[in-house]
Amino acid sequence: MTTRNAPAYGVSLTPATQIDGGKPGTSVSYTETVRNLGFTADSYTLASSGGTDPVSFFDATCTTPQPTTPTVAAGATTTVCVKVAVPTGATGTNTATITATSVGSPGVSATATIKTIAVTVDTLLVDEDGNAPDVQAVYAAALTGAGVSFSTWDLDADSNLPVNYLLAFKNVVWFTGDTYPAPITPYEARLQAFLDGGGRLLMSGQDILDQAAGTTAFVHDYLHITWDGTEAQNDKATGAVHGVAGNPVTDGIGAVPLDHSVLDATFEDQVTPNGGALAAFTDDTAQTDALSFSGTYKVVFLAFPVEAYGTASDKANLITRTMTFFATP
């Protein structure tokens, strides 16, 4: 058996890759962990290269500039805050390489990559359909038909939806397709932060609430849905949804058929609005299967998939009505 001794100097940076985003004129903060891999106490100079957005380094609180870390004992770590300024007029994604270089042995260094997306539109389309089937194009067409400019985040391609990036948008359109079980549960903390900031959320899908997924505090207190967790409200197939008179989104829509062949399933749900939420659509038995809520934030929750909803014109009309509701004080 061979025992390998640690070198006198060594360093690592983690995570190796990060991505987030912000609006032009703001800055985005990232956290990097610097680890001393050597057996000698050391400190590290911090630098960036690549990209065009200005990068600066701070202590762990993100308040005190820190171009060089404090001394780090052998095997220990220190936390570095990296701020990337998104310039006015920025577009696309800026990629910066962050380098931590040993003061004791300048030939020793480690790098990490930070990508920052400039958010230049108000609406984010979040795709959680798992591509089984892939219905993103339906939502893209509906948004385009409604005259809405948007960016897209596909959770199948990258499940780690960045918080600052999400918070940079005013509107989020989130669809789950056939994804099951509990598709939104891992994202509830991020969605709560978005709504706490005054965000506006349109959510659509089937089986979003199935079983315990519908009984979380987020579903009750932020989506304003009372769910009993039983089959009494779950998987209630309906041939058409019916707009509710007086609802600010769906008043006057009438009956719109659902095409169950799109997702090859009939798993529409019944919801019970609470906390001032209003019924938006009802099913074939006059039970509520969609709601709207207006307060410090706004929600439109559809317990059926928009991809199955009527014609392309019907879908665009529903998006138009929702965005008008979102924009109304």
Tab-separated table of C-alpha atoms in Angstrom:
chain	number	residue	atom	x	y	z
A	1	MET	CA	0.000	0.000	0.000
A	2	THR	CA	1.348	3.410	-0.989
A	3	THR	CA	0.648	6.477	1.141
A	4	ARG	CA	0.586	9.751	-0.766
A	5	ASN	CA	1.613	12.824	1.196
A	6	ALA	CA	-0.081	16.170	0.620
A	7	PRO	CA	2.034	18.701	-1.286
A	8	ALA	CA	3.379	21.766	0.482
A	9	TYR	CA	0.989	23.964	-1.534
A	10	GLY	CA	-2.339	23.128	-3.136
A	11	VAL	CA	-5.737	24.738	-3.594
A	12	SER	CA	-9.221	23.982	-4.915
A	13	LEU	CA	-12.238	26.142	-5.758
A	14	THR	CA	-15.789	24.856	-5.459
A	15	PRO	CA	-18.253	24.776	-7.001
A	16	ALA	CA	-16.408	24.393	-10.283
A	17	THR	CA	-19.267	25.915	-12.275
A	18	GLN	CA	-22.096	28.272	-11.325
A	19	ILE	CA	-24.793	30.064	-13.279
A	20	ASP	CA	-27.212	32.805	-12.234
A	21	GLY	CA	-28.538	36.051	-13.640
A	22	GLY	CA	-29.783	39.551	-13.040
A	23	LYS	CA	-31.152	42.610	-14.758
A	24	PRO	CA	-28.753	45.072	-16.397
A	25	GLY	CA	-27.670	47.678	-13.871
A	26	THR	CA	-27.606	45.191	-10.975
A	27	SER	CA	-24.986	42.832	-9.577
A	28	VAL	CA	-25.185	39.109	-8.887
A	29	SER	CA	-23.391	37.508	-5.927
A	30	TYR	CA	-21.870	34.028	-5.946
A	31	THR	CA	-20.174	32.047	-3.192
A	32	GLU	CA	-16.947	30.114	-3.774
A	33	THR	CA	-15.163	27.890	-1.250
A	34	VAL	CA	-11.369	28.004	-1.291
A	35	ARG	CA	-9.722	24.920	0.227
A	36	ASN	CA	-6.033	24.637	1.172
A	37	LEU	CA	-4.935	21.240	-0.156
A	38	GLY	CA	-1.336	21.661	0.989
A	39	PHE	CA	0.285	21.015	4.341
A	40	THR	CA	1.468	24.632	4.604
A	41	ALA	CA	-0.757	27.476	5.780
A	42	ASP	CA	-1.353	29.791	2.843
A	43	SER	CA	-3.434	32.649	1.460
A	44	TYR	CA	-4.680	33.138	-2.081
A	45	THR	CA	-4.961	36.047	-4.472
A	46	LEU	CA	-8.231	36.239	-6.358
A	47	ALA	CA	-8.614	37.278	-9.978
A	48	SER	CA	-10.980	36.918	-12.911
A	49	SER	CA	-10.509	36.624	-16.647
A	50	GLY	CA	-12.729	36.286	-19.674
A	51	GLY	CA	-16.100	37.886	-20.243
A	52	THR	CA	-16.879	41.586	-20.216
A	53	ASP	CA	-18.862	42.059	-16.987
A	54	PRO	CA	-16.861	43.555	-14.075
A	55	VAL	CA	-16.006	41.049	-11.322
A	56	SER	CA	-15.042	41.922	-7.739
A	57	PHE	CA	-14.214	39.870	-4.642
A	58	PHE	CA	-15.501	40.242	-1.087
A	59	ASP	CA	-15.466	38.440	2.231
A	60	ALA	CA	-18.163	35.914	3.092
A	61	THR	CA	-20.623	38.683	4.018
A	62	CYS	CA	-20.329	40.220	0.532
A	63	THR	CA	-19.626	43.615	2.129
A	64	THR	CA	-15.841	43.958	2.618
A	65	PRO	CA	-13.602	43.936	-0.480
A	66	GLN	CA	-11.116	41.068	-0.330
A	67	PRO	CA	-8.741	40.637	-3.291
A	68	THR	CA	-6.682	38.171	-1.231
A	69	THR	CA	-8.047	35.611	1.213
A	70	PRO	CA	-7.015	35.467	4.859
A	71	THR	CA	-4.463	32.826	5.790
A	72	VAL	CA	-5.994	29.361	5.491
A	73	ALA	CA	-4.672	26.505	7.608
A	74	ALA	CA	-3.702	23.222	5.987
A	75	GLY	CA	-6.854	21.319	5.016
A	76	ALA	CA	-9.130	24.206	6.005
A	77	THR	CA	-11.438	26.377	3.883
A	78	THR	CA	-12.488	29.981	3.539
A	79	THR	CA	-15.540	31.459	1.820
A	80	VAL	CA	-15.285	34.094	-0.879
A	81	CYS	CA	-18.100	36.226	-2.265
A	82	VAL	CA	-17.805	36.977	-5.978
A	83	LYS	CA	-19.907	39.829	-7.372
A	84	VAL	CA	-20.545	40.176	-11.075
A	85	ALA	CA	-21.919	43.527	-12.236
A	86	VAL	CA	-24.388	43.289	-15.120
A	87	PRO	CA	-23.807	46.472	-17.138
A	88	THR	CA	-26.595	48.609	-18.545
A	89	GLY	CA	-27.292	47.364	-22.044
A	90	ALA	CA	-25.898	43.874	-21.371
A	91	THR	CA	-27.406	40.929	-23.239
A	92	GLY	CA	-26.768	37.211	-23.357
A	93	THR	CA	-24.532	35.260	-20.969
A	94	ASN	CA	-21.222	36.485	-19.569
A	95	THR	CA	-18.677	33.773	-18.687
A	96	ALA	CA	-15.885	34.598	-16.246
A	97	THR	CA	-13.063	32.361	-15.045
A	98	ILE	CA	-12.240	32.845	-11.362
A	99	THR	CA	-8.684	32.005	-10.254
A	100	ALA	CA	-7.321	31.531	-6.736
A	101	THR	CA	-3.502	31.635	-6.750
A	102	SER	CA	-1.250	30.560	-3.884
A	103	VAL	CA	0.710	33.421	-2.301
A	104	GLY	CA	3.285	30.962	-0.983
A	105	SER	CA	3.780	29.286	-4.353
A	106	PRO	CA	2.397	31.401	-7.224
A	107	GLY	CA	2.650	28.509	-9.674
A	108	VAL	CA	-0.184	26.769	-7.797
A	109	SER	CA	-3.756	27.835	-8.572
A	110	ALA	CA	-7.326	26.650	-9.063
A	111	THR	CA	-10.106	27.924	-11.308
A	112	ALA	CA	-13.886	27.983	-11.411
A	113	THR	CA	-16.349	29.197	-14.039
A	114	ILE	CA	-19.153	31.674	-13.315
A	115	LYS	CA	-21.848	32.368	-15.899
A	116	THR	CA	-24.157	35.373	-15.529
A	117	ILE	CA	-27.273	35.776	-17.660
A	118	ALA	CA	-28.487	39.304	-18.420
A	119	VAL	CA	-32.268	39.298	-17.894
A	120	THR	CA	-33.736	41.668	-20.475
A	121	VAL	CA	-37.404	40.580	-20.545
A	122	ASP	CA	-40.130	40.446	-17.883
A	123	THR	CA	-41.362	36.883	-18.380
A	124	LEU	CA	-39.714	33.504	-17.757
A	125	LEU	CA	-41.123	30.267	-19.167
A	126	VAL	CA	-40.169	27.332	-16.915
A	127	ASP	CA	-40.390	23.942	-18.635
A	128	GLU	CA	-40.866	21.004	-16.242
A	129	ASP	CA	-42.545	18.585	-18.633
A	130	GLY	CA	-39.594	16.169	-18.633
A	131	ASN	CA	-39.948	15.968	-22.434
A	132	ALA	CA	-42.435	13.122	-22.039
A	133	PRO	CA	-43.998	14.533	-24.121
A	134	ASP	CA	-42.170	17.769	-24.908
A	135	VAL	CA	-44.819	20.516	-25.039
A	136	GLN	CA	-42.614	23.583	-24.650
A	137	ALA	CA	-43.404	24.720	-28.195
A	138	VAL	CA	-47.093	25.006	-27.306
A	139	TYR	CA	-46.386	27.484	-24.523
A	140	ALA	CA	-43.865	29.367	-26.614
A	141	ALA	CA	-46.453	29.753	-29.369
A	142	ALA	CA	-49.117	30.922	-26.899
A	143	LEU	CA	-46.797	33.526	-25.384
A	144	THR	CA	-45.710	34.702	-28.814
A	145	GLY	CA	-49.344	34.835	-29.953
A	146	ALA	CA	-50.082	37.019	-26.930
A	147	GLY	CA	-47.222	39.364	-27.822
A	148	VAL	CA	-45.146	38.412	-24.769
A	149	SER	CA	-41.342	38.431	-24.958
A	150	PHE	CA	-39.852	35.720	-22.748
A	151	SER	CA	-36.818	33.667	-21.772
A	152	THR	CA	-36.939	29.901	-21.213
A	153	TRP	CA	-35.474	27.640	-18.523
A	154	ASP	CA	-35.754	23.893	-19.184
A	155	LEU	CA	-35.507	21.968	-15.912
A	156	ASP	CA	-34.805	18.761	-17.817
A	157	ALA	CA	-31.618	20.349	-19.169
A	158	ASP	CA	-30.657	21.966	-15.836
A	159	SER	CA	-32.732	21.251	-12.721
A	160	ASN	CA	-30.946	23.940	-10.669
A	161	LEU	CA	-33.029	27.015	-11.439
A	162	PRO	CA	-30.911	29.911	-10.051
A	163	VAL	CA	-32.635	32.027	-7.425
A	164	ASN	CA	-31.331	35.475	-8.444
A	165	TYR	CA	-32.144	34.709	-12.067
A	166	LEU	CA	-35.711	33.742	-11.120
A	167	LEU	CA	-36.140	36.858	-8.970
A	168	ALA	CA	-35.073	39.099	-11.847
A	169	PHE	CA	-38.354	38.392	-13.677
A	170	LYS	CA	-41.774	39.927	-13.055
A	171	ASN	CA	-43.785	37.048	-14.508
A	172	VAL	CA	-43.210	33.284	-14.451
A	173	VAL	CA	-45.158	30.798	-16.576
A	174	TRP	CA	-44.495	27.321	-15.164
A	175	PHE	CA	-45.818	24.096	-16.691
A	176	THR	CA	-45.351	20.506	-15.546
A	177	GLY	CA	-46.955	18.391	-18.282
A	178	ASP	CA	-47.088	14.754	-17.177
A	179	THR	CA	-44.343	15.152	-14.546
A	180	TYR	CA	-45.117	13.145	-11.406
A	181	PRO	CA	-44.964	12.968	-8.414
A	182	ALA	CA	-44.759	16.345	-6.616
A	183	PRO	CA	-43.108	18.258	-9.476
A	184	ILE	CA	-42.974	21.667	-7.795
A	185	THR	CA	-42.133	20.532	-4.249
A	186	PRO	CA	-38.323	20.875	-4.705
A	187	TYR	CA	-38.822	24.432	-5.983
A	188	GLU	CA	-41.285	25.756	-3.412
A	189	ALA	CA	-38.714	27.794	-1.453
A	190	ARG	CA	-37.592	29.532	-4.654
A	191	LEU	CA	-41.161	30.152	-5.768
A	192	GLN	CA	-42.002	31.530	-2.332
A	193	ALA	CA	-39.093	33.982	-2.582
A	194	PHE	CA	-40.311	34.992	-6.048
A	195	LEU	CA	-43.839	35.658	-4.795
A	196	ASP	CA	-42.602	37.388	-1.640
A	197	GLY	CA	-40.878	39.835	-3.984
A	198	GLY	CA	-44.178	40.688	-5.659
A	199	GLY	CA	-43.891	38.163	-8.489
A	200	ARG	CA	-46.695	36.944	-10.721
A	201	LEU	CA	-47.050	33.221	-11.333
A	202	LEU	CA	-49.056	31.272	-13.906
A	203	MET	CA	-48.830	27.542	-13.192
A	204	SER	CA	-50.389	24.781	-15.262
A	205	GLY	CA	-50.292	21.010	-15.246
A	206	GLN	CA	-51.888	17.823	-14.057
A	207	ASP	CA	-50.987	15.816	-10.948
A	208	ILE	CA	-49.148	18.841	-9.523
A	209	LEU	CA	-51.016	18.366	-6.251
A	210	ASP	CA	-51.395	14.601	-6.100
A	211	GLN	CA	-51.237	13.084	-2.614
A	212	ALA	CA	-49.118	14.993	-0.061
A	213	ALA	CA	-47.790	17.415	-2.702
A	214	GLY	CA	-51.003	19.404	-2.382
A	215	THR	CA	-50.858	19.696	1.397
A	216	THR	CA	-47.668	21.745	1.785
A	217	ALA	CA	-47.639	25.171	3.419
A	218	PHE	CA	-46.611	26.737	0.093
A	219	VAL	CA	-49.580	25.264	-1.752
A	220	HIS	CA	-51.978	26.371	0.994
A	221	ASP	CA	-50.552	29.795	1.819
A	222	TYR	CA	-49.094	30.961	-1.520
A	223	LEU	CA	-51.065	29.129	-4.213
A	224	HIS	CA	-54.129	29.500	-1.965
A	225	ILE	CA	-55.304	25.939	-2.468
A	226	THR	CA	-56.928	23.817	0.196
A	227	TRP	CA	-56.244	20.181	-0.677
A	228	ASP	CA	-57.396	17.168	1.296
A	229	GLY	CA	-54.772	14.790	-0.106
A	230	THR	CA	-57.345	12.166	-1.102
A	231	GLU	CA	-58.751	10.955	-4.390
A	232	ALA	CA	-61.859	13.104	-3.806
A	233	GLN	CA	-60.096	16.001	-5.554
A	234	ASN	CA	-57.524	14.106	-7.616
A	235	ASP	CA	-57.652	12.917	-11.254
A	236	LYS	CA	-61.100	14.199	-12.165
A	237	ALA	CA	-61.295	13.929	-15.923
A	238	THR	CA	-63.226	16.721	-17.603
A	239	GLY	CA	-64.167	17.221	-21.208
A	240	ALA	CA	-64.169	21.009	-21.026
A	241	VAL	CA	-63.328	23.803	-18.633
A	242	HIS	CA	-65.733	26.669	-18.096
A	243	GLY	CA	-64.744	30.277	-17.429
A	244	VAL	CA	-66.215	31.707	-14.232
A	245	ALA	CA	-68.331	34.843	-14.496
A	246	GLY	CA	-66.781	37.724	-12.585
A	247	ASN	CA	-63.286	36.278	-12.466
A	248	PRO	CA	-60.763	38.915	-13.650
A	249	VAL	CA	-59.041	36.402	-15.936
A	250	THR	CA	-61.757	34.106	-17.259
A	251	ASP	CA	-64.979	36.129	-17.203
A	252	GLY	CA	-66.728	35.619	-20.543
A	253	ILE	CA	-64.570	32.769	-21.821
A	254	GLY	CA	-67.349	30.163	-21.718
A	255	ALA	CA	-66.622	26.467	-22.260
A	256	VAL	CA	-63.294	25.372	-23.779
A	257	PRO	CA	-62.689	21.683	-24.601
A	258	LEU	CA	-59.615	19.789	-23.375
A	259	ASP	CA	-57.772	17.499	-25.779
A	260	HIS	CA	-56.617	14.571	-23.655
A	261	SER	CA	-54.624	13.062	-26.502
A	262	VAL	CA	-51.940	15.739	-26.042
A	263	LEU	CA	-50.670	14.222	-22.778
A	264	ASP	CA	-52.484	10.892	-23.178
A	265	ALA	CA	-54.016	11.305	-19.711
A	266	THR	CA	-57.117	12.626	-17.970
A	267	PHE	CA	-55.715	13.770	-14.639
A	268	GLU	CA	-57.319	17.169	-14.143
A	269	ASP	CA	-57.778	18.083	-10.481
A	270	GLN	CA	-60.343	19.834	-8.316
A	271	VAL	CA	-59.076	22.687	-6.115
A	272	THR	CA	-60.613	24.573	-3.217
A	273	PRO	CA	-59.571	28.250	-3.233
A	274	ASN	CA	-58.723	29.885	0.090
A	275	GLY	CA	-57.402	33.185	1.439
A	276	GLY	CA	-59.295	35.396	-0.987
A	277	ALA	CA	-58.501	33.384	-4.132
A	278	LEU	CA	-61.283	33.240	-6.739
A	279	ALA	CA	-62.475	30.305	-8.813
A	280	ALA	CA	-61.328	30.826	-12.409
A	281	PHE	CA	-62.495	27.691	-14.243
A	282	THR	CA	-64.888	24.901	-13.326
A	283	ASP	CA	-65.028	21.349	-14.641
A	284	ASP	CA	-67.933	19.394	-16.136
A	285	THR	CA	-69.460	18.951	-12.669
A	286	ALA	CA	-69.174	22.660	-11.780
A	287	GLN	CA	-66.264	22.013	-9.378
A	288	THR	CA	-63.373	24.484	-9.332
A	289	ASP	CA	-60.248	23.382	-11.223
A	290	ALA	CA	-58.456	26.734	-11.521
A	291	LEU	CA	-58.111	29.897	-9.468
A	292	SER	CA	-56.711	33.403	-9.440
A	293	PHE	CA	-55.308	35.348	-6.509
A	294	SER	CA	-54.432	39.022	-6.228
A	295	GLY	CA	-52.535	40.538	-3.318
A	296	THR	CA	-48.940	41.646	-2.870
A	297	TYR	CA	-48.263	38.992	-5.511
A	298	LYS	CA	-50.515	37.368	-8.109
A	299	VAL	CA	-51.212	33.743	-8.982
A	300	VAL	CA	-53.178	31.975	-11.676
A	301	PHE	CA	-53.211	28.234	-10.991
A	302	LEU	CA	-54.661	25.852	-13.580
A	303	ALA	CA	-55.132	22.260	-12.417
A	304	PHE	CA	-55.254	21.222	-16.053
A	305	PRO	CA	-52.653	21.510	-18.830
A	306	VAL	CA	-52.775	24.558	-21.090
A	307	GLU	CA	-51.311	22.376	-23.852
A	308	ALA	CA	-54.669	20.531	-23.917
A	309	TYR	CA	-56.749	23.710	-23.792
A	310	GLY	CA	-58.758	24.512	-26.913
A	311	THR	CA	-57.188	25.962	-30.040
A	312	ALA	CA	-53.993	27.943	-30.488
A	313	SER	CA	-56.147	31.067	-30.445
A	314	ASP	CA	-57.767	29.957	-27.164
A	315	LYS	CA	-54.345	29.454	-25.593
A	316	ALA	CA	-53.065	32.848	-26.716
A	317	ASN	CA	-56.258	34.475	-25.440
A	318	LEU	CA	-55.802	32.866	-22.022
A	319	ILE	CA	-52.183	34.061	-21.850
A	320	THR	CA	-53.245	37.562	-22.913
A	321	ARG	CA	-55.915	37.699	-20.219
A	322	THR	CA	-53.475	36.412	-17.594
A	323	MET	CA	-50.807	38.970	-18.471
A	324	THR	CA	-53.392	41.745	-18.377
A	325	PHE	CA	-54.408	40.560	-14.902
A	326	PHE	CA	-50.765	40.469	-13.838
A	327	ALA	CA	-50.191	44.030	-15.060
A	328	THR	CA	-53.304	45.461	-13.387
A	329	PRO	CA	-52.537	47.243	-10.076
